[in-house]
């Protein structure tokens, strides 16, 4: 899954005569947190390294729809990923 960020070029379309925006691919996580309150986790997403982002990214969506990036090297993030994988395996069985 690719996440695309669009940068609006405004009214000046001299860069691309047909388009007012262009596509920028980049990492989603500029800052990371070490932990979040587990009871507030709504969704866990794992993004492996990609051509435009060399880092593993773990993005947690909280129940209030705020997204938080976890530090993938921290024990908490590894535990969250393992817990998510276990739950997925249990659902498949």
PDB file of C-alpha atoms in Angstrom:
ATOM      1  CA  UNK A   1       0.000   0.000   0.000  1.00  0.00           C
ATOM      2  CA  UNK A   2       1.397   3.382  -0.975  1.00  0.00           C
ATOM      3  CA  UNK A   3       0.501   6.615   0.727  1.00  0.00           C
ATOM      4  CA  UNK A   4       0.629   9.648  -1.527  1.00  0.00           C
ATOM      5  CA  UNK A   5       1.084  13.213  -0.429  1.00  0.00           C
ATOM      6  CA  UNK A   6      -0.049  15.938  -2.804  1.00  0.00           C
ATOM      7  CA  UNK A   7       1.512  19.360  -2.707  1.00  0.00           C
ATOM      8  CA  UNK A   8      -0.684  22.049  -4.185  1.00  0.00           C
ATOM      9  CA  UNK A   9       1.176  24.389  -6.504  1.00  0.00           C
ATOM     10  CA  UNK A  10      -1.368  27.213  -6.305  1.00  0.00           C
ATOM     11  CA  UNK A  11      -2.444  29.160  -9.356  1.00  0.00           C
ATOM     12  CA  UNK A  12       1.007  29.058 -10.976  1.00  0.00           C
ATOM     13  CA  UNK A  13       0.894  26.075 -13.301  1.00  0.00           C
ATOM     14  CA  UNK A  14       4.155  26.866 -15.088  1.00  0.00           C
ATOM     15  CA  UNK A  15       5.749  23.704 -13.677  1.00  0.00           C
ATOM     16  CA  UNK A  16       3.143  21.439 -15.232  1.00  0.00           C
ATOM     17  CA  UNK A  17       0.806  23.130 -17.711  1.00  0.00           C
ATOM     18  CA  UNK A  18      -1.938  20.524 -17.207  1.00  0.00           C
ATOM     19  CA  UNK A  19      -1.689  20.037 -13.442  1.00  0.00           C
ATOM     20  CA  UNK A  20      -1.913  22.238 -10.366  1.00  0.00           C
ATOM     21  CA  UNK A  21      -0.227  19.657  -8.105  1.00  0.00           C
ATOM     22  CA  UNK A  22       2.479  17.025  -8.265  1.00  0.00           C
ATOM     23  CA  UNK A  23       3.115  13.775  -6.435  1.00  0.00           C
ATOM     24  CA  UNK A  24       5.630  13.512  -3.585  1.00  0.00           C
ATOM     25  CA  UNK A  25       6.426  10.130  -2.052  1.00  0.00           C
ATOM     26  CA  UNK A  26       8.047  10.255   1.377  1.00  0.00           C
ATOM     27  CA  UNK A  27       8.155   8.697   4.822  1.00  0.00           C
ATOM     28  CA  UNK A  28       5.038   9.274   6.889  1.00  0.00           C
ATOM     29  CA  UNK A  29       6.756   9.320  10.277  1.00  0.00           C
ATOM     30  CA  UNK A  30       8.854  12.372  10.967  1.00  0.00           C
ATOM     31  CA  UNK A  31       8.745  11.841  14.748  1.00  0.00           C
ATOM     32  CA  UNK A  32       8.175   8.678  16.741  1.00  0.00           C
ATOM     33  CA  UNK A  33       6.865   7.881  20.203  1.00  0.00           C
ATOM     34  CA  UNK A  34       8.092   5.048  22.370  1.00  0.00           C
ATOM     35  CA  UNK A  35       4.701   4.110  23.847  1.00  0.00           C
ATOM     36  CA  UNK A  36       1.005   4.890  23.817  1.00  0.00           C
ATOM     37  CA  UNK A  37      -1.747   3.828  26.205  1.00  0.00           C
ATOM     38  CA  UNK A  38      -2.663   0.326  24.930  1.00  0.00           C
ATOM     39  CA  UNK A  39      -6.355   0.757  25.766  1.00  0.00           C
ATOM     40  CA  UNK A  40      -6.514   3.706  23.334  1.00  0.00           C
ATOM     41  CA  UNK A  41      -5.281   1.730  20.302  1.00  0.00           C
ATOM     42  CA  UNK A  42      -7.864   1.364  17.560  1.00  0.00           C
ATOM     43  CA  UNK A  43      -5.731   0.237  14.605  1.00  0.00           C
ATOM     44  CA  UNK A  44      -2.128  -0.823  13.937  1.00  0.00           C
ATOM     45  CA  UNK A  45      -0.459  -0.407  10.550  1.00  0.00           C
ATOM     46  CA  UNK A  46       3.008  -1.625   9.611  1.00  0.00           C
ATOM     47  CA  UNK A  47       4.752  -0.211   6.544  1.00  0.00           C
ATOM     48  CA  UNK A  48       7.964  -1.979   5.512  1.00  0.00           C
ATOM     49  CA  UNK A  49      10.841  -0.029   3.958  1.00  0.00           C
ATOM     50  CA  UNK A  50       9.962   1.220   0.484  1.00  0.00           C
ATOM     51  CA  UNK A  51      11.949   2.803  -2.358  1.00  0.00           C
ATOM     52  CA  UNK A  52      11.109   6.290  -1.108  1.00  0.00           C
ATOM     53  CA  UNK A  53      11.358   5.535   2.622  1.00  0.00           C
ATOM     54  CA  UNK A  54      14.116   3.292   3.933  1.00  0.00           C
ATOM     55  CA  UNK A  55      12.590   2.922   7.417  1.00  0.00           C
ATOM     56  CA  UNK A  56      10.083   0.489   8.869  1.00  0.00           C
ATOM     57  CA  UNK A  57       7.105   2.581   9.979  1.00  0.00           C
ATOM     58  CA  UNK A  58       4.529   1.568  12.591  1.00  0.00           C
ATOM     59  CA  UNK A  59       1.500   3.838  12.667  1.00  0.00           C
ATOM     60  CA  UNK A  60      -1.058   3.519  15.451  1.00  0.00           C
ATOM     61  CA  UNK A  61      -4.513   5.035  15.073  1.00  0.00           C
ATOM     62  CA  UNK A  62      -5.982   5.904  18.446  1.00  0.00           C
ATOM     63  CA  UNK A  63      -9.682   5.761  19.304  1.00  0.00           C
ATOM     64  CA  UNK A  64      -9.924   9.537  18.810  1.00  0.00           C
ATOM     65  CA  UNK A  65      -8.509   9.020  15.252  1.00  0.00           C
ATOM     66  CA  UNK A  66      -5.156  10.624  16.076  1.00  0.00           C
ATOM     67  CA  UNK A  67      -2.262   8.844  14.350  1.00  0.00           C
ATOM     68  CA  UNK A  68       0.947   8.177  16.257  1.00  0.00           C
ATOM     69  CA  UNK A  69       4.161   6.743  14.857  1.00  0.00           C
ATOM     70  CA  UNK A  70       5.936   4.261  17.086  1.00  0.00           C
ATOM     71  CA  UNK A  71       9.687   3.773  17.258  1.00  0.00           C
ATOM     72  CA  UNK A  72      10.123   0.361  15.567  1.00  0.00           C
ATOM     73  CA  UNK A  73      13.268  -0.391  17.595  1.00  0.00           C
ATOM     74  CA  UNK A  74      11.526   0.021  20.964  1.00  0.00           C
ATOM     75  CA  UNK A  75      10.222  -3.011  22.905  1.00  0.00           C
ATOM     76  CA  UNK A  76       6.692  -1.600  23.074  1.00  0.00           C
ATOM     77  CA  UNK A  77       6.377  -1.340  19.277  1.00  0.00           C
ATOM     78  CA  UNK A  78       7.680  -4.884  18.835  1.00  0.00           C
ATOM     79  CA  UNK A  79       5.155  -6.149  21.407  1.00  0.00           C
ATOM     80  CA  UNK A  80       2.293  -4.305  19.671  1.00  0.00           C
ATOM     81  CA  UNK A  81       3.244  -5.841  16.311  1.00  0.00           C
ATOM     82  CA  UNK A  82       3.519  -9.321  17.795  1.00  0.00           C
ATOM     83  CA  UNK A  83       0.151  -8.939  19.537  1.00  0.00           C
ATOM     84  CA  UNK A  84      -1.436  -7.801  16.275  1.00  0.00           C
ATOM     85  CA  UNK A  85       0.027 -10.775  14.396  1.00  0.00           C
ATOM     86  CA  UNK A  86      -1.208 -13.209  17.075  1.00  0.00           C
ATOM     87  CA  UNK A  87      -4.733 -11.741  16.882  1.00  0.00           C
ATOM     88  CA  UNK A  88      -4.723 -12.060  13.076  1.00  0.00           C
ATOM     89  CA  UNK A  89      -3.608 -15.696  13.315  1.00  0.00           C
ATOM     90  CA  UNK A  90      -6.366 -16.437  15.840  1.00  0.00           C
ATOM     91  CA  UNK A  91      -8.972 -14.892  13.531  1.00  0.00           C
ATOM     92  CA  UNK A  92      -7.793 -17.050  10.627  1.00  0.00           C
ATOM     93  CA  UNK A  93      -8.058 -20.297  12.635  1.00  0.00           C
TER      94      UNK A  93
END
